[in-house]
Amino acid sequence: MNALARYRVETDRIEADVAAVTPRVSGRLRGDPMNVTVQDLVKTFGETAALYGVSLDIRGGELIALLGPSGSGKTTLLRLIAGLDFPTSGRILFGDEDASTKSVKDRNVGFVFQHYALFRHMTVFDNIAFGLRVRPRSQRPSEAIIRERVLTLLDLVQLPGLDRRYPSQLSGGQRQRVALARALAIEPRVLLLDEPFGALDAKVRKELRRWLREIHDHTGHTTVFVTHDQEEALELADRVVVMNQGCIEQVGSADDIYDRPATPFVFDFIGDSSALPVEVRSGQVYLDGRPIGIDAGGEPEGPATLFFRPGHVQFVNDDSGGIAGIVSGSRRVGDIRRVELEAGLVRHRFEIDVPADSQAPKAGRIAVKPTAWRLFPKDE
């Protein structure tokens, strides 16, 4: 076979490769949604427990946020799902397959780190192609397929034409887009993101949040991301998993988490809230021995904590029932003014929101009544 014939055979092979892969790498680049099931996960480091019997069902194609303060166990849970660490006990299922002891490579997950973790000596193109090129020869796509996929992903993450640049020539937001493209290049069964926007400024974070949601809807991957940013979790996720001290406090939609918090921790952690120590007597709520005009709604008699949002109040006259307080300060917060009050004999502090242009008193005594609230028995 002469050189021209060999060239034509090779050209035909490359064109066939590209034609075969194009339906998968172009258009929506949709993944194959994978259910992930976490069953009774326990993780200890020496004598320190990081997770206590955590169970969670993640539906295929779902975008899940793991939200909680530092030390809540959210990053540990993500690392266990990824295969970067292994549970002390419990199981992790990918579909019906037990992945608990499988390596990261065998799980085929895409991972995006907070600080990008790009190879500085590689171009954008080579960074994205890396995961495909290091596969065993029998599983490695041809260079034609790799090129087609990389360029399609660059279009998807809105970085066309930057394939020859190096990470040092990109902004922080652009580097994170490249990191996501690299994670998607391997066609992961599950996409995992650890504080993906934590190193970026507030404006860029907001832009990338909207963009990540669009990318997820475009590709359909099962996606789990860790964040400590409440706004980020509530805006992005289909469901939010609120974690605290190695346990899951609540799982639900943004509306569930914000409007119907299941525990005192969730009410206190999500959004702004005020909390007052009260007592339930004969179906009514009392503060320092004085009824405040709130029905206890079947809550048990005895000490309790009353939670409400600063914006969920109305002004009332003292004689109509309410929480009377002395104004101790106020400050401007965006479009509202937050007024600080001290109520009761021991001056319980709480806050209310009023319109920024209202004539809110800067001193004196006022009374308010929550329009939405939640009572939790003292032992919760």
PDB file of C-alpha atoms in Angstrom, residues 6-265:
ATOM      1  CA  ARG A   6      -2.296   4.769   3.671  1.00  0.00           C
ATOM      2  CA  TYR A   7      -3.148   8.450   4.089  1.00  0.00           C
ATOM      3  CA  ARG A   8      -6.655   7.891   2.716  1.00  0.00           C
ATOM      4  CA  VAL A   9      -7.210   4.881   4.987  1.00  0.00           C
ATOM      5  CA  GLU A  10      -6.069   6.880   8.033  1.00  0.00           C
ATOM      6  CA  THR A  11      -8.213   9.861   7.024  1.00  0.00           C
ATOM      7  CA  ASP A  12     -11.253   7.630   6.617  1.00  0.00           C
ATOM      8  CA  ARG A  13     -10.595   6.107  10.060  1.00  0.00           C
ATOM      9  CA  ILE A  14     -10.356   9.519  11.742  1.00  0.00           C
ATOM     10  CA  GLU A  15     -13.520  10.734  10.026  1.00  0.00           C
ATOM     11  CA  ALA A  16     -15.316   7.572  11.156  1.00  0.00           C
ATOM     12  CA  ASP A  17     -14.099   8.100  14.729  1.00  0.00           C
ATOM     13  CA  VAL A  18     -15.336  11.686  14.739  1.00  0.00           C
ATOM     14  CA  ALA A  19     -18.676  10.719  13.191  1.00  0.00           C
ATOM     15  CA  ALA A  20     -19.153   8.027  15.832  1.00  0.00           C
ATOM     16  CA  VAL A  21     -18.423  10.298  18.756  1.00  0.00           C
ATOM     17  CA  THR A  22     -20.107  13.487  17.536  1.00  0.00           C
ATOM     18  CA  PRO A  23     -23.612  12.567  18.769  1.00  0.00           C
ATOM     19  CA  ARG A  24     -22.112  12.121  22.229  1.00  0.00           C
ATOM     20  CA  VAL A  25     -19.783  15.110  22.440  1.00  0.00           C
ATOM     21  CA  SER A  26     -21.809  17.696  20.554  1.00  0.00           C
ATOM     22  CA  GLY A  27     -25.214  19.132  21.260  1.00  0.00           C
ATOM     23  CA  ARG A  28     -26.220  18.612  24.865  1.00  0.00           C
ATOM     24  CA  LEU A  29     -23.287  16.389  25.978  1.00  0.00           C
ATOM     25  CA  ARG A  30     -25.740  14.626  28.257  1.00  0.00           C
ATOM     26  CA  GLY A  31     -24.397  12.175  30.792  1.00  0.00           C
ATOM     27  CA  ASP A  32     -25.940   8.884  31.788  1.00  0.00           C
ATOM     28  CA  PRO A  33     -27.729   9.793  35.056  1.00  0.00           C
ATOM     29  CA  MET A  34     -26.475   7.656  37.923  1.00  0.00           C
ATOM     30  CA  ASN A  35     -28.270   7.103  41.223  1.00  0.00           C
ATOM     31  CA  VAL A  36     -25.967   7.339  44.241  1.00  0.00           C
ATOM     32  CA  THR A  37     -26.993   5.754  47.544  1.00  0.00           C
ATOM     33  CA  VAL A  38     -25.166   6.370  50.812  1.00  0.00           C
ATOM     34  CA  GLN A  39     -26.018   3.804  53.475  1.00  0.00           C
ATOM     35  CA  ASP A  40     -25.131   4.270  57.171  1.00  0.00           C
ATOM     36  CA  LEU A  41     -21.714   5.814  56.496  1.00  0.00           C
ATOM     37  CA  VAL A  42     -19.393   6.113  59.452  1.00  0.00           C
ATOM     38  CA  LYS A  43     -15.965   7.692  59.110  1.00  0.00           C
ATOM     39  CA  THR A  44     -13.473   8.037  61.932  1.00  0.00           C
ATOM     40  CA  PHE A  45      -9.964   9.476  61.966  1.00  0.00           C
ATOM     41  CA  GLY A  46      -8.259   7.788  64.873  1.00  0.00           C
ATOM     42  CA  GLU A  47     -10.638   8.355  67.778  1.00  0.00           C
ATOM     43  CA  THR A  48     -12.324  11.319  66.105  1.00  0.00           C
ATOM     44  CA  ALA A  49     -15.594  10.664  64.297  1.00  0.00           C
ATOM     45  CA  ALA A  50     -16.269  12.770  61.182  1.00  0.00           C
ATOM     46  CA  LEU A  51     -19.515  11.074  60.090  1.00  0.00           C
ATOM     47  CA  TYR A  52     -22.094   9.279  62.239  1.00  0.00           C
ATOM     48  CA  GLY A  53     -24.243   6.805  60.281  1.00  0.00           C
ATOM     49  CA  VAL A  54     -25.067   9.133  57.375  1.00  0.00           C
ATOM     50  CA  SER A  55     -27.626   7.897  54.803  1.00  0.00           C
ATOM     51  CA  LEU A  56     -28.651   9.752  51.633  1.00  0.00           C
ATOM     52  CA  ASP A  57     -30.347   8.894  48.339  1.00  0.00           C
ATOM     53  CA  ILE A  58     -29.225  11.003  45.362  1.00  0.00           C
ATOM     54  CA  ARG A  59     -31.388  10.640  42.281  1.00  0.00           C
ATOM     55  CA  GLY A  60     -29.845  10.310  38.843  1.00  0.00           C
ATOM     56  CA  GLY A  61     -29.438  13.697  37.154  1.00  0.00           C
ATOM     57  CA  GLU A  62     -29.991  15.586  40.407  1.00  0.00           C
ATOM     58  CA  LEU A  63     -27.946  18.585  41.568  1.00  0.00           C
ATOM     59  CA  ILE A  64     -27.361  18.201  45.309  1.00  0.00           C
ATOM     60  CA  ALA A  65     -25.687  20.696  47.651  1.00  0.00           C
ATOM     61  CA  LEU A  66     -23.934  19.608  50.841  1.00  0.00           C
ATOM     62  CA  LEU A  67     -24.209  22.649  53.103  1.00  0.00           C
ATOM     63  CA  GLY A  68     -22.913  23.180  56.602  1.00  0.00           C
ATOM     64  CA  PRO A  69     -20.375  24.970  58.792  1.00  0.00           C
ATOM     65  CA  SER A  70     -16.716  23.986  58.982  1.00  0.00           C
ATOM     66  CA  GLY A  71     -16.335  20.576  60.583  1.00  0.00           C
ATOM     67  CA  SER A  72     -19.864  19.443  59.720  1.00  0.00           C
ATOM     68  CA  GLY A  73     -18.616  16.495  57.628  1.00  0.00           C
ATOM     69  CA  LYS A  74     -19.682  17.727  54.180  1.00  0.00           C
ATOM     70  CA  THR A  75     -16.226  17.517  52.574  1.00  0.00           C
ATOM     71  CA  THR A  76     -15.596  14.138  54.204  1.00  0.00           C
ATOM     72  CA  LEU A  77     -18.829  12.833  52.675  1.00  0.00           C
ATOM     73  CA  LEU A  78     -17.852  14.171  49.251  1.00  0.00           C
ATOM     74  CA  ARG A  79     -14.411  12.540  49.454  1.00  0.00           C
ATOM     75  CA  LEU A  80     -15.995   9.212  50.384  1.00  0.00           C
ATOM     76  CA  ILE A  81     -18.345   9.401  47.385  1.00  0.00           C
ATOM     77  CA  ALA A  82     -15.361  10.256  45.180  1.00  0.00           C
ATOM     78  CA  GLY A  83     -13.196   7.400  46.438  1.00  0.00           C
ATOM     79  CA  LEU A  84     -10.507   9.782  47.739  1.00  0.00           C
ATOM     80  CA  ASP A  85     -11.090   8.167  51.134  1.00  0.00           C
ATOM     81  CA  PHE A  86     -12.890   5.072  52.360  1.00  0.00           C
ATOM     82  CA  PRO A  87     -15.591   4.646  55.028  1.00  0.00           C
ATOM     83  CA  THR A  88     -14.970   3.050  58.382  1.00  0.00           C
ATOM     84  CA  SER A  89     -18.309   1.320  57.895  1.00  0.00           C
ATOM     85  CA  GLY A  90     -21.339   1.630  55.644  1.00  0.00           C
ATOM     86  CA  ARG A  91     -21.746   1.471  51.869  1.00  0.00           C
ATOM     87  CA  ILE A  92     -21.799   3.728  48.808  1.00  0.00           C
ATOM     88  CA  LEU A  93     -23.742   2.444  45.803  1.00  0.00           C
ATOM     89  CA  PHE A  94     -23.452   3.728  42.246  1.00  0.00           C
ATOM     90  CA  GLY A  95     -26.686   2.406  40.825  1.00  0.00           C
ATOM     91  CA  ASP A  96     -26.841  -1.171  42.131  1.00  0.00           C
ATOM     92  CA  GLU A  97     -23.046  -1.498  42.278  1.00  0.00           C
ATOM     93  CA  ASP A  98     -21.204  -1.298  45.605  1.00  0.00           C
ATOM     94  CA  ALA A  99     -18.483   1.293  45.017  1.00  0.00           C
ATOM     95  CA  SER A 100     -17.360   1.552  48.655  1.00  0.00           C
ATOM     96  CA  THR A 101     -13.926   0.004  48.112  1.00  0.00           C
ATOM     97  CA  LYS A 102     -13.354   1.065  44.500  1.00  0.00           C
ATOM     98  CA  SER A 103     -10.704   3.630  43.593  1.00  0.00           C
ATOM     99  CA  VAL A 104     -11.405   7.055  42.082  1.00  0.00           C
ATOM    100  CA  LYS A 105     -10.370   5.689  38.696  1.00  0.00           C
ATOM    101  CA  ASP A 106     -12.719   2.713  38.903  1.00  0.00           C
ATOM    102  CA  ARG A 107     -15.638   4.899  40.016  1.00  0.00           C
ATOM    103  CA  ASN A 108     -15.147   7.220  37.020  1.00  0.00           C
ATOM    104  CA  VAL A 109     -16.081  10.413  38.827  1.00  0.00           C
ATOM    105  CA  GLY A 110     -15.285  13.945  37.747  1.00  0.00           C
ATOM    106  CA  PHE A 111     -13.866  16.119  40.537  1.00  0.00           C
ATOM    107  CA  VAL A 112     -13.554  19.914  40.608  1.00  0.00           C
ATOM    108  CA  PHE A 113     -11.489  21.432  43.412  1.00  0.00           C
ATOM    109  CA  GLN A 114     -11.711  24.896  44.957  1.00  0.00           C
ATOM    110  CA  HIS A 115      -8.248  25.894  43.745  1.00  0.00           C
ATOM    111  CA  TYR A 116      -8.612  24.512  40.218  1.00  0.00           C
ATOM    112  CA  ALA A 117      -5.675  22.006  40.441  1.00  0.00           C
ATOM    113  CA  LEU A 118      -4.769  22.677  36.798  1.00  0.00           C
ATOM    114  CA  PHE A 119      -1.379  21.655  35.457  1.00  0.00           C
ATOM    115  CA  ARG A 120       0.500  24.922  35.048  1.00  0.00           C
ATOM    116  CA  HIS A 121       2.892  23.608  32.417  1.00  0.00           C
ATOM    117  CA  MET A 122       0.044  22.366  30.179  1.00  0.00           C
ATOM    118  CA  THR A 123      -2.128  24.353  27.816  1.00  0.00           C
ATOM    119  CA  VAL A 124      -5.872  24.592  28.353  1.00  0.00           C
ATOM    120  CA  PHE A 125      -6.329  21.958  25.645  1.00  0.00           C
ATOM    121  CA  ASP A 126      -3.890  19.520  27.271  1.00  0.00           C
ATOM    122  CA  ASN A 127      -5.400  20.061  30.730  1.00  0.00           C
ATOM    123  CA  ILE A 128      -8.861  19.123  29.475  1.00  0.00           C
ATOM    124  CA  ALA A 129      -7.526  16.198  27.443  1.00  0.00           C
ATOM    125  CA  PHE A 130      -5.387  14.824  30.284  1.00  0.00           C
ATOM    126  CA  GLY A 131      -7.928  12.407  31.761  1.00  0.00           C
ATOM    127  CA  LEU A 132      -8.572  10.864  28.347  1.00  0.00           C
ATOM    128  CA  ARG A 133      -4.910  10.560  27.373  1.00  0.00           C
ATOM    129  CA  VAL A 134      -3.873   8.705  30.542  1.00  0.00           C
ATOM    130  CA  ARG A 135      -6.420   5.937  30.064  1.00  0.00           C
ATOM    131  CA  PRO A 136      -5.103   2.458  29.230  1.00  0.00           C
ATOM    132  CA  ARG A 137      -4.455   2.125  25.515  1.00  0.00           C
ATOM    133  CA  SER A 138      -7.444  -0.175  25.051  1.00  0.00           C
ATOM    134  CA  GLN A 139      -9.783   2.497  26.498  1.00  0.00           C
ATOM    135  CA  ARG A 140      -8.054   5.592  25.140  1.00  0.00           C
ATOM    136  CA  PRO A 141      -9.886   7.518  22.403  1.00  0.00           C
ATOM    137  CA  SER A 142      -8.031   8.543  19.276  1.00  0.00           C
ATOM    138  CA  GLU A 143      -6.544  12.040  19.105  1.00  0.00           C
ATOM    139  CA  ALA A 144      -9.297  13.018  16.680  1.00  0.00           C
ATOM    140  CA  ILE A 145     -11.975  12.098  19.197  1.00  0.00           C
ATOM    141  CA  ILE A 146     -10.077  13.793  22.020  1.00  0.00           C
ATOM    142  CA  ARG A 147      -9.723  16.983  19.981  1.00  0.00           C
ATOM    143  CA  GLU A 148     -13.402  17.001  19.067  1.00  0.00           C
ATOM    144  CA  ARG A 149     -14.443  16.512  22.659  1.00  0.00           C
ATOM    145  CA  VAL A 150     -12.085  19.149  24.057  1.00  0.00           C
ATOM    146  CA  LEU A 151     -13.173  21.791  21.550  1.00  0.00           C
ATOM    147  CA  THR A 152     -16.844  20.982  22.144  1.00  0.00           C
ATOM    148  CA  LEU A 153     -16.340  21.319  25.900  1.00  0.00           C
ATOM    149  CA  LEU A 154     -14.565  24.647  25.431  1.00  0.00           C
ATOM    150  CA  ASP A 155     -17.640  25.858  23.580  1.00  0.00           C
ATOM    151  CA  LEU A 156     -19.847  24.501  26.355  1.00  0.00           C
ATOM    152  CA  VAL A 157     -17.924  26.339  29.100  1.00  0.00           C
ATOM    153  CA  GLN A 158     -17.848  29.497  26.959  1.00  0.00           C
ATOM    154  CA  LEU A 159     -14.080  29.540  26.367  1.00  0.00           C
ATOM    155  CA  PRO A 160     -13.793  28.980  22.600  1.00  0.00           C
ATOM    156  CA  GLY A 161     -10.416  29.855  21.124  1.00  0.00           C
ATOM    157  CA  LEU A 162      -8.500  29.651  24.420  1.00  0.00           C
ATOM    158  CA  ASP A 163      -7.208  26.117  23.917  1.00  0.00           C
ATOM    159  CA  ARG A 164      -3.556  27.218  23.432  1.00  0.00           C
ATOM    160  CA  ARG A 165      -3.383  29.412  26.512  1.00  0.00           C
ATOM    161  CA  TYR A 166      -1.826  28.396  29.818  1.00  0.00           C
ATOM    162  CA  PRO A 167      -3.570  28.616  33.218  1.00  0.00           C
ATOM    163  CA  SER A 168      -1.440  31.630  34.189  1.00  0.00           C
ATOM    164  CA  GLN A 169      -2.971  33.530  31.254  1.00  0.00           C
ATOM    165  CA  LEU A 170      -6.542  33.016  32.517  1.00  0.00           C
ATOM    166  CA  SER A 171      -8.676  34.722  35.137  1.00  0.00           C
ATOM    167  CA  GLY A 172      -9.844  32.790  38.201  1.00  0.00           C
ATOM    168  CA  GLY A 173     -13.308  32.303  36.713  1.00  0.00           C
ATOM    169  CA  GLN A 174     -11.830  31.050  33.440  1.00  0.00           C
ATOM    170  CA  ARG A 175      -9.587  28.575  35.274  1.00  0.00           C
ATOM    171  CA  GLN A 176     -12.578  27.155  37.117  1.00  0.00           C
ATOM    172  CA  ARG A 177     -14.397  26.737  33.798  1.00  0.00           C
ATOM    173  CA  VAL A 178     -11.393  24.812  32.465  1.00  0.00           C
ATOM    174  CA  ALA A 179     -11.388  22.659  35.619  1.00  0.00           C
ATOM    175  CA  LEU A 180     -15.044  21.796  35.035  1.00  0.00           C
ATOM    176  CA  ALA A 181     -14.407  21.020  31.359  1.00  0.00           C
ATOM    177  CA  ARG A 182     -11.584  18.676  32.404  1.00  0.00           C
ATOM    178  CA  ALA A 183     -13.905  16.900  34.842  1.00  0.00           C
ATOM    179  CA  LEU A 184     -16.588  16.516  32.139  1.00  0.00           C
ATOM    180  CA  ALA A 185     -14.128  15.289  29.490  1.00  0.00           C
ATOM    181  CA  ILE A 186     -13.931  11.783  30.964  1.00  0.00           C
ATOM    182  CA  GLU A 187     -17.723  11.384  30.724  1.00  0.00           C
ATOM    183  CA  PRO A 188     -18.044  10.859  34.499  1.00  0.00           C
ATOM    184  CA  ARG A 189     -20.829   8.863  36.055  1.00  0.00           C
ATOM    185  CA  VAL A 190     -20.964  11.417  38.879  1.00  0.00           C
ATOM    186  CA  LEU A 191     -19.689  15.009  38.997  1.00  0.00           C
ATOM    187  CA  LEU A 192     -18.345  16.226  42.356  1.00  0.00           C
ATOM    188  CA  LEU A 193     -17.394  19.803  43.223  1.00  0.00           C
ATOM    189  CA  ASP A 194     -15.654  20.875  46.433  1.00  0.00           C
ATOM    190  CA  GLU A 195     -16.296  24.573  47.167  1.00  0.00           C
ATOM    191  CA  PRO A 196     -15.927  25.255  43.412  1.00  0.00           C
ATOM    192  CA  PHE A 197     -16.274  29.044  43.693  1.00  0.00           C
ATOM    193  CA  GLY A 198     -14.654  29.564  47.085  1.00  0.00           C
ATOM    194  CA  ALA A 199     -11.525  31.229  45.677  1.00  0.00           C
ATOM    195  CA  LEU A 200     -13.428  33.741  43.544  1.00  0.00           C
ATOM    196  CA  ASP A 201     -14.780  37.187  44.328  1.00  0.00           C
ATOM    197  CA  ALA A 202     -18.499  37.700  44.984  1.00  0.00           C
ATOM    198  CA  LYS A 203     -19.424  39.068  41.548  1.00  0.00           C
ATOM    199  CA  VAL A 204     -17.688  36.259  39.647  1.00  0.00           C
ATOM    200  CA  ARG A 205     -19.226  33.684  41.991  1.00  0.00           C
ATOM    201  CA  LYS A 206     -22.721  34.911  41.176  1.00  0.00           C
ATOM    202  CA  GLU A 207     -22.040  34.748  37.447  1.00  0.00           C
ATOM    203  CA  LEU A 208     -20.610  31.234  37.695  1.00  0.00           C
ATOM    204  CA  ARG A 209     -23.499  29.998  39.835  1.00  0.00           C
ATOM    205  CA  ARG A 210     -25.962  30.737  37.042  1.00  0.00           C
ATOM    206  CA  TRP A 211     -23.573  29.256  34.523  1.00  0.00           C
ATOM    207  CA  LEU A 212     -23.081  26.017  36.516  1.00  0.00           C
ATOM    208  CA  ARG A 213     -26.857  25.537  36.738  1.00  0.00           C
ATOM    209  CA  GLU A 214     -27.117  25.947  32.958  1.00  0.00           C
ATOM    210  CA  ILE A 215     -24.269  23.480  32.421  1.00  0.00           C
ATOM    211  CA  HIS A 216     -25.958  20.947  34.700  1.00  0.00           C
ATOM    212  CA  ASP A 217     -29.284  21.266  32.899  1.00  0.00           C
ATOM    213  CA  HIS A 218     -27.390  20.881  29.614  1.00  0.00           C
ATOM    214  CA  THR A 219     -25.421  17.747  30.509  1.00  0.00           C
ATOM    215  CA  GLY A 220     -27.722  15.955  32.968  1.00  0.00           C
ATOM    216  CA  HIS A 221     -24.933  14.598  35.181  1.00  0.00           C
ATOM    217  CA  THR A 222     -25.641  13.539  38.738  1.00  0.00           C
ATOM    218  CA  THR A 223     -23.868  16.367  40.560  1.00  0.00           C
ATOM    219  CA  VAL A 224     -22.912  16.850  44.203  1.00  0.00           C
ATOM    220  CA  PHE A 225     -21.233  20.026  45.385  1.00  0.00           C
ATOM    221  CA  VAL A 226     -19.975  21.195  48.753  1.00  0.00           C
ATOM    222  CA  THR A 227     -20.458  24.770  49.883  1.00  0.00           C
ATOM    223  CA  HIS A 228     -20.640  26.840  53.050  1.00  0.00           C
ATOM    224  CA  ASP A 229     -22.472  29.597  51.130  1.00  0.00           C
ATOM    225  CA  GLN A 230     -26.197  29.379  51.898  1.00  0.00           C
ATOM    226  CA  GLU A 231     -27.238  31.612  49.015  1.00  0.00           C
ATOM    227  CA  GLU A 232     -25.225  29.468  46.623  1.00  0.00           C
ATOM    228  CA  ALA A 233     -26.819  26.243  47.849  1.00  0.00           C
ATOM    229  CA  LEU A 234     -30.384  27.567  47.848  1.00  0.00           C
ATOM    230  CA  GLU A 235     -30.036  29.130  44.392  1.00  0.00           C
ATOM    231  CA  LEU A 236     -28.302  26.239  42.643  1.00  0.00           C
ATOM    232  CA  ALA A 237     -29.426  22.933  44.077  1.00  0.00           C
ATOM    233  CA  ASP A 238     -32.459  20.761  43.392  1.00  0.00           C
ATOM    234  CA  ARG A 239     -32.147  19.661  47.007  1.00  0.00           C
ATOM    235  CA  VAL A 240     -29.990  20.886  49.875  1.00  0.00           C
ATOM    236  CA  VAL A 241     -28.439  18.573  52.464  1.00  0.00           C
ATOM    237  CA  VAL A 242     -27.816  20.522  55.678  1.00  0.00           C
ATOM    238  CA  MET A 243     -25.080  18.913  57.771  1.00  0.00           C
ATOM    239  CA  ASN A 244     -23.937  19.503  61.333  1.00  0.00           C
ATOM    240  CA  GLN A 245     -21.359  17.688  63.445  1.00  0.00           C
ATOM    241  CA  GLY A 246     -21.161  14.656  61.183  1.00  0.00           C
ATOM    242  CA  CYS A 247     -24.918  14.186  60.791  1.00  0.00           C
ATOM    243  CA  ILE A 248     -27.596  15.244  58.324  1.00  0.00           C
ATOM    244  CA  GLU A 249     -30.029  17.689  59.909  1.00  0.00           C
ATOM    245  CA  GLN A 250     -32.426  18.037  56.947  1.00  0.00           C
ATOM    246  CA  VAL A 251     -32.717  17.272  53.234  1.00  0.00           C
ATOM    247  CA  GLY A 252     -35.097  19.246  51.067  1.00  0.00           C
ATOM    248  CA  SER A 253     -35.715  21.861  48.418  1.00  0.00           C
ATOM    249  CA  ALA A 254     -34.726  25.491  48.980  1.00  0.00           C
ATOM    250  CA  ASP A 255     -38.328  26.212  50.002  1.00  0.00           C
ATOM    251  CA  ASP A 256     -38.351  23.294  52.457  1.00  0.00           C
ATOM    252  CA  ILE A 257     -35.078  24.316  54.059  1.00  0.00           C
ATOM    253  CA  TYR A 258     -35.868  28.015  54.357  1.00  0.00           C
ATOM    254  CA  ASP A 259     -39.611  27.994  55.046  1.00  0.00           C
ATOM    255  CA  ARG A 260     -39.953  24.702  56.927  1.00  0.00           C
ATOM    256  CA  PRO A 261     -36.709  24.106  58.859  1.00  0.00           C
ATOM    257  CA  ALA A 262     -36.889  20.788  60.681  1.00  0.00           C
ATOM    258  CA  THR A 263     -34.537  21.515  63.583  1.00  0.00           C
ATOM    259  CA  PRO A 264     -33.361  24.501  65.628  1.00  0.00           C
ATOM    260  CA  PHE A 265     -29.945  24.227  63.976  1.00  0.00           C
TER     261      PHE A 265
END
